[in-house]
Amino acid sequence: MTDNQVNQSQDSSVRHSDPAEAKTNLLGMSRVQLEVFFEALGEKKFRAAQLMKWIHQLGVTDFDQMTNMSKVLREMLKSIAEIVVPEIIYEDHSADGTRKWVMRMSGGSSIETVYIPDGGRGTLCVSSQIGCSLDCSFCSTGKQGFNRNLTSAEIIGQLWIAARSFGNGDVSKERSVTNVVFMGMGEPLLNFDNVVPACDIMMEDFAYGISKRRLTVSTSGLVPMIDKLGEVTDVSLAISLHAPNDPLRDVLVPVNKKYPIKDLIAACQRYLNNLPDKRRITIEYTLIEGVNDQVEHAKELVALLRPLPCKINLIPFNPFPNNDYKRPSRNAVMRFQKVLNEAGYVATIRTTRGDDIDAACGQLVGRVEDRTRRSQKYIPVADVTPAVQVTR
Ligand code: SAH
Ligand code: SF4
């Protein structure tokens, strides 16, 4: 348990979700939304930036501590609003520096968030939904079914909690989280209205100041939503491709039947064209033994991606119970990478981090109260859920 965790658990001002309360949770509101909120109260817009600094940079959730606001305003805020952060039910730190949190959401399900340090970078992998409604055949989140979208407060709350676990919790001084990726549980583009304000807060200078180049939304390829994303933000984009042709991708990523590869690549191209700066798409490719890991697949991938400025992230499959797919040998992974490198691509292999705490990519399972009954087809939820340990 970290010192911060002790502080948080002893700090009675930190409050957790209670569905019975109807106050506005200011944690998940972007600066623009807060400006509208304050103007409606007859206050000046600059209050939004003030409040964001308190909440996100200093970690203050108690209005009474916000000393640059008048007592009258603080009382008013207390009567109509609140700052509620997710409840941590499990926290683990791996020997390699990886950290993982399991957070309970209102309704009883839980989600996972992982922090992965790498040289000077610290990447936080956040969840956007409880479970996922898209049933990719190699994904443990997908196999657990779907419960609901996370609110913007529940999404940004993951970063709020991670930021508090470093240094003295003052984000303006201690920037341990330099990158954020939406590669935890869920399909972010199916929770657009909550993901976009959460991204705005992540990038906001008065909050976390994460650069748009270091904030990546990962999607399984929902073409119309990629276009919509490009209209409202300029975060970086990662595509979960996993196959170089439609027949194979139809099996691995079933949403491909609706939005085939050609349309997806065209949407990526449009997204890049709309950006104010020169950037590349990240192509994620989970390597599964004997399924998509052959040299022929790599060559097909090279030809497919030729027109698209991109880098490729190879993810050796992370096994999970009741699934027959296997992780390829290290040689097979290197062989695949070599074909891509020789064709001029930057192709990195995502080293499995945090294996000892089950924090590796694709092993984020949380605990989903499945509403789709999909999980019943595969495995009882309890069997894939890590033992929940209350650490405070
Ligand atoms: N829904 C989004 C983001 C979450 S998935 C998407 O699909 O992009 C995050 C990444 O983990 C995706 O690239 C996904 O394909 C990959 N992944 C899922 N299960 C995995 C597994 N068992 N092993 C390795 N990677 C996996
Ligand atoms: Fe959902 Fe992404 Fe998993 Fe597919 S890979 S089931 S889209 S979380």
XYZ file of C-alpha atoms and ligand atoms in Angstrom:
426
model
C 0.000 0.000 0.000
C 1.391 3.413 -0.895
C 1.514 6.433 1.369
C -0.930 8.161 -0.916
C -3.333 5.334 -0.549
C -3.167 5.615 3.196
C -3.753 9.343 2.895
C -6.665 8.829 0.606
C -8.325 6.250 2.809
C -7.896 8.454 5.856
C -9.106 11.574 4.100
C -12.817 11.730 4.782
C -13.196 14.296 1.983
C -12.636 11.608 -0.662
C -16.095 10.400 -1.568
C -17.240 7.477 -3.609
C -20.118 7.012 -6.005
C -23.563 6.777 -4.516
C -26.254 6.359 -7.161
C -28.858 7.770 -4.753
C -27.243 11.218 -4.865
C -28.261 13.490 -7.691
C -25.593 16.163 -7.384
C -23.469 17.017 -10.431
C -20.103 15.278 -10.292
C -17.618 17.931 -11.377
C -14.756 15.431 -11.691
C -15.724 14.468 -15.244
C -16.467 17.931 -16.647
C -14.169 19.495 -19.240
C -13.123 23.138 -18.973
C -15.741 24.215 -21.523
C -18.453 22.319 -19.622
C -17.329 23.866 -16.329
C -17.330 27.343 -17.844
C -20.960 26.877 -18.840
C -21.673 25.509 -15.361
C -20.118 28.528 -13.605
C -21.713 31.049 -15.941
C -25.106 29.546 -15.144
C -24.329 30.294 -11.487
C -23.544 33.922 -12.356
C -19.808 33.338 -11.886
C -16.906 34.248 -14.170
C -15.502 31.648 -16.565
C -12.052 31.632 -14.947
C -13.538 29.685 -12.018
C -13.424 26.630 -14.281
C -9.631 26.718 -14.525
C -9.348 27.384 -10.783
C -11.525 24.407 -9.961
C -9.683 22.120 -12.382
C -6.364 22.952 -10.754
C -7.749 22.028 -7.348
C -9.312 18.784 -8.500
C -6.867 17.447 -11.033
C -3.502 18.997 -10.195
C -3.744 19.107 -6.417
C -6.148 16.208 -5.915
C -8.518 18.218 -3.708
C -12.090 16.927 -3.586
C -13.335 19.017 -0.649
C -14.776 22.395 -1.666
C -13.869 23.840 1.746
C -10.174 23.523 0.918
C -10.535 25.634 -2.250
C -9.392 28.798 -0.565
C -9.346 31.035 -3.631
C -13.133 30.735 -3.884
C -15.432 32.746 -1.627
C -17.235 30.999 1.205
C -20.567 31.813 -0.449
C -19.477 30.150 -3.684
C -18.124 27.111 -1.833
C -21.419 26.694 0.035
C -23.304 26.992 -3.245
C -21.069 24.355 -4.848
C -21.541 22.012 -1.907
C -25.302 22.246 -2.217
C -25.498 21.340 -5.910
C -22.273 19.576 -6.831
C -19.769 17.015 -5.657
C -16.392 15.589 -6.601
C -16.607 11.820 -6.480
C -13.709 9.548 -7.434
C -13.855 5.796 -8.104
C -13.313 3.459 -5.183
C -10.087 1.434 -5.241
C -10.730 -2.152 -4.161
C -7.343 -3.544 -5.113
C -3.974 -2.043 -5.881
C -0.812 -3.870 -6.823
C 2.707 -2.830 -7.706
C 4.805 -5.174 -9.831
C 8.539 -5.709 -9.463
C 9.072 -4.120 -12.902
C 7.344 -0.872 -11.841
C 3.958 -1.689 -13.349
C 0.995 -0.702 -11.182
C -2.532 -1.956 -11.381
C -5.763 -0.796 -9.818
C -9.120 -2.526 -9.682
C -11.852 0.039 -9.094
C -15.435 -0.645 -8.108
C -18.030 1.208 -10.125
C -21.558 1.988 -9.027
C -23.718 -1.031 -9.791
C -21.124 -3.462 -8.411
C -18.929 -4.213 -11.425
C -15.256 -3.382 -11.395
C -12.763 -2.177 -13.984
C -9.014 -2.240 -14.291
C -6.397 0.413 -14.940
C -2.692 -0.223 -15.468
C 0.399 1.999 -15.304
C 3.447 0.898 -17.287
C 6.750 2.773 -16.853
C 9.205 2.605 -19.729
C 12.378 4.673 -19.601
C 11.316 8.300 -19.283
C 7.728 7.488 -20.151
C 4.871 6.404 -17.943
C 1.844 5.072 -19.792
C -1.560 4.698 -18.189
C -3.880 2.207 -19.838
C -7.470 3.226 -19.058
C -10.815 1.482 -19.463
C -13.784 3.109 -21.194
C -16.561 0.582 -20.585
C -17.499 -2.164 -18.142
C -16.892 -5.134 -20.431
C -17.329 -4.755 -24.168
C -20.209 -5.426 -26.530
C -17.902 -6.401 -29.399
C -16.994 -10.036 -29.213
C -13.419 -10.253 -30.527
C -12.459 -13.903 -30.356
C -9.064 -13.404 -28.645
C -10.103 -10.836 -26.013
C -10.922 -11.663 -22.426
C -12.834 -8.402 -21.939
C -15.071 -9.284 -24.865
C -15.715 -12.742 -23.465
C -17.064 -11.241 -20.260
C -19.920 -9.511 -22.027
C -21.033 -5.940 -21.480
C -22.528 -4.040 -18.568
C -22.450 -0.301 -19.279
C -20.471 2.713 -20.448
C -18.260 4.433 -17.916
C -19.118 8.057 -17.185
C -16.533 10.709 -18.007
C -15.905 11.005 -14.240
C -15.218 7.271 -14.032
C -12.794 7.501 -16.960
C -10.869 10.554 -15.743
C -11.090 9.144 -12.209
C -8.654 6.425 -13.299
C -6.051 9.062 -14.160
C -6.886 11.041 -10.990
C -6.147 7.948 -8.895
C -2.976 7.003 -10.784
C -1.637 10.571 -10.551
C -2.206 10.574 -6.772
C -0.078 7.464 -6.312
C 3.126 9.297 -7.269
C 5.132 11.843 -5.310
C 3.020 14.219 -3.293
C 0.154 13.942 -5.765
C 0.675 17.437 -7.241
C 0.411 16.804 -10.972
C 1.910 20.168 -11.936
C 5.165 19.092 -10.220
C 5.172 15.313 -10.600
C 4.407 14.169 -14.147
C 4.684 10.426 -13.763
C 1.880 9.732 -16.214
C 3.184 11.076 -19.528
C 1.041 8.976 -21.879
C -2.513 7.672 -21.777
C -3.880 4.895 -23.978
C -7.503 3.728 -24.151
C -6.454 0.085 -24.297
C -8.045 -1.214 -21.118
C -11.551 -2.627 -21.027
C -14.096 -1.547 -23.592
C -14.457 0.060 -27.003
C -13.928 3.815 -26.501
C -15.724 4.859 -29.681
C -18.901 3.172 -28.453
C -18.766 5.528 -25.457
C -18.027 8.648 -27.453
C -19.905 11.208 -25.332
C -17.963 10.307 -22.196
C -14.597 9.539 -23.773
C -14.306 12.923 -25.551
C -14.703 15.121 -22.410
C -12.361 12.768 -20.535
C -9.755 13.256 -23.308
C -10.258 17.031 -23.089
C -9.505 16.942 -19.357
C -6.428 14.761 -19.899
C -5.026 17.270 -22.411
C -6.086 20.375 -20.442
C -3.185 22.503 -19.188
C -5.035 23.256 -15.951
C -5.402 19.521 -15.371
C -2.965 16.853 -16.607
C -1.459 18.556 -19.679
C -1.019 15.294 -21.610
C 0.060 16.071 -25.175
C -2.331 15.073 -27.971
C 0.499 13.045 -29.457
C 0.733 11.077 -26.206
C -2.974 10.423 -25.818
C -4.135 7.476 -27.891
C -7.641 6.209 -28.476
C -7.593 2.581 -29.575
C -10.498 1.250 -31.598
C -11.523 -1.993 -33.206
C -12.424 0.067 -36.274
C -15.856 1.705 -36.130
C -15.561 3.722 -39.322
C -18.285 6.394 -38.814
C -17.095 7.002 -35.263
C -13.505 7.520 -36.437
C -14.785 10.307 -38.693
C -16.827 11.752 -35.841
C -13.792 11.685 -33.555
C -11.796 13.638 -36.114
C -14.449 16.361 -36.077
C -14.110 17.078 -32.341
C -10.578 16.221 -31.276
C -7.067 15.526 -32.519
C -5.877 12.785 -30.193
C -3.736 10.020 -31.654
C -5.420 6.957 -33.072
C -4.620 3.257 -32.783
C -6.414 0.608 -34.799
C -6.775 -2.973 -33.607
C -6.215 -4.616 -36.966
C -4.933 -8.114 -36.089
C -5.372 -9.510 -39.610
C -4.203 -8.559 -43.112
C -7.377 -9.686 -44.929
C -11.141 -9.595 -44.435
C -11.894 -13.339 -44.104
C -9.421 -13.645 -41.202
C -10.376 -10.332 -39.607
C -14.056 -11.286 -39.785
C -13.224 -14.151 -37.411
C -10.944 -12.249 -35.016
C -12.743 -8.889 -34.961
C -16.377 -9.570 -35.944
C -17.201 -5.866 -36.375
C -15.076 -6.148 -39.527
C -18.098 -7.659 -41.286
C -19.747 -4.264 -40.948
C -16.677 -2.101 -41.599
C -14.240 -4.036 -43.811
C -10.522 -3.305 -43.951
C -10.610 -1.126 -47.078
C -13.144 1.258 -45.497
C -11.183 1.242 -42.255
C -7.902 2.211 -43.923
C -9.694 4.997 -45.801
C -11.114 6.311 -42.501
C -7.611 6.290 -40.982
C -6.335 8.258 -43.948
C -9.116 10.841 -43.505
C -8.336 11.076 -39.802
C -4.659 11.800 -40.489
C -5.517 14.325 -43.198
C -7.645 16.271 -40.695
C -4.887 16.541 -38.097
C -3.048 19.873 -37.867
C 0.314 18.086 -37.578
C 2.050 15.149 -39.221
C 1.332 11.936 -37.375
C 1.020 8.218 -37.916
C -1.656 5.723 -37.054
C -0.623 2.968 -34.649
C -1.614 -0.427 -35.995
C -2.073 -3.008 -33.248
C -1.577 -6.591 -34.272
C -2.022 -9.329 -31.702
C 0.009 -12.335 -32.834
C -1.731 -15.677 -32.340
C 0.083 -18.930 -33.052
C -0.904 -20.539 -36.332
C -3.710 -18.030 -36.885
C -2.183 -14.735 -38.067
C 1.538 -15.076 -37.321
C 2.930 -16.534 -40.538
C 5.414 -14.828 -42.869
C 2.682 -14.740 -45.541
C 0.498 -12.712 -43.157
C 3.347 -10.269 -42.555
C 3.893 -9.827 -46.291
C 0.193 -9.323 -46.865
C 0.178 -6.740 -44.071
C 3.050 -4.843 -45.675
C 1.174 -4.618 -48.969
C -2.076 -3.625 -47.252
C -0.567 -0.818 -45.206
C 1.572 0.607 -48.000
C -0.594 3.745 -48.528
C -1.025 4.536 -44.814
C 1.510 6.431 -42.641
C 1.677 4.075 -39.680
C 3.770 2.245 -37.140
C 2.995 -1.277 -36.058
C 2.730 -2.567 -32.545
C 2.975 -6.356 -32.327
C 1.346 -7.838 -29.234
C 2.091 -11.505 -28.521
C -1.267 -13.015 -27.523
C -1.875 -13.119 -23.774
C -3.619 -16.387 -22.932
C -6.643 -16.521 -20.617
C -8.796 -19.396 -19.362
C -11.204 -21.245 -21.647
C -9.628 -19.948 -24.829
C -7.687 -22.179 -27.211
C -5.503 -19.541 -28.855
C -1.796 -19.679 -28.089
C 1.030 -17.184 -27.901
C 3.558 -17.730 -30.732
C 7.162 -18.603 -29.948
C 9.612 -15.742 -29.601
C 11.177 -16.816 -32.896
C 7.869 -16.583 -34.715
C 7.285 -13.090 -33.315
C 10.774 -11.947 -34.350
C 10.343 -13.497 -37.796
C 7.108 -11.544 -38.256
C 8.747 -8.342 -37.060
C 11.693 -8.820 -39.419
C 9.449 -8.880 -42.490
C 7.873 -5.586 -41.413
C 11.204 -3.964 -40.539
C 12.731 -5.000 -43.833
C 9.825 -3.380 -45.631
C 10.681 -0.121 -43.852
C 8.122 -0.177 -41.031
C 8.730 0.717 -37.442
C 7.370 -2.421 -35.808
C 7.740 -2.766 -32.061
C 6.995 -5.820 -29.976
C 4.998 -5.006 -26.886
C 6.941 -6.671 -24.138
C 4.656 -8.238 -21.624
C 4.873 -6.137 -18.509
C 3.423 -6.740 -15.109
C 2.872 -10.434 -15.746
C 3.303 -11.114 -12.051
C 0.263 -8.992 -11.234
C -1.871 -10.005 -14.201
C -1.598 -6.543 -15.661
C -0.533 -7.507 -19.152
C -2.457 -6.252 -22.140
C -5.562 -8.262 -22.850
C -5.538 -9.652 -19.325
C -7.551 -6.778 -17.955
C -10.733 -8.460 -16.905
C -12.265 -6.557 -14.008
C -15.543 -8.010 -12.942
C -18.416 -7.510 -15.323
C -22.019 -8.006 -14.282
C -22.811 -9.153 -17.802
C -26.079 -7.920 -19.273
C -25.618 -9.636 -22.606
C -25.392 -13.190 -21.260
C -22.421 -13.675 -23.529
C -20.199 -14.647 -20.626
C -22.441 -17.651 -19.917
C -21.496 -19.098 -23.272
C -17.865 -19.189 -22.273
C -17.050 -19.237 -18.628
C -18.549 -18.192 -15.312
C -17.305 -14.679 -14.550
C -15.948 -15.720 -11.158
C -13.404 -18.046 -12.802
C -11.588 -15.289 -14.687
C -11.722 -12.648 -11.990
C -8.552 -12.114 -9.997
C -9.076 -12.567 -6.300
C -10.292 -9.215 -5.112
C -8.167 -8.070 -2.271
C -9.060 -4.988 -0.299
C -5.739 -3.385 0.428
C -6.875 -0.752 2.854
N -11.587 -1.916 -27.769
C -10.401 -1.259 -28.118
C -9.469 -0.970 -26.968
C -9.296 -2.039 -25.934
S -8.456 -3.495 -26.413
C -9.681 -2.011 -29.208
O -10.051 -3.149 -29.492
O -8.763 -1.443 -29.787
C -6.756 -3.029 -26.267
C -5.805 -3.870 -27.111
O -5.535 -5.135 -26.490
C -6.380 -4.165 -28.471
O -5.452 -3.997 -29.487
C -6.758 -5.610 -28.325
O -6.870 -6.200 -29.550
C -5.648 -6.146 -27.471
N -5.961 -7.435 -26.854
C -7.158 -7.843 -26.405
N -7.077 -9.103 -25.906
C -5.797 -9.476 -26.046
C -5.068 -10.666 -25.708
N -5.687 -11.695 -25.128
N -3.753 -10.708 -25.966
C -3.131 -9.656 -26.534
N -3.764 -8.517 -26.889
C -5.077 -8.425 -26.652
Fe -13.858 -5.038 -27.228
Fe -11.410 -4.222 -27.986
Fe -11.759 -6.573 -26.687
Fe -12.611 -6.316 -29.206
S -10.460 -6.195 -28.483
S -13.770 -7.253 -27.518
S -13.300 -4.195 -29.217
S -12.137 -4.547 -25.865
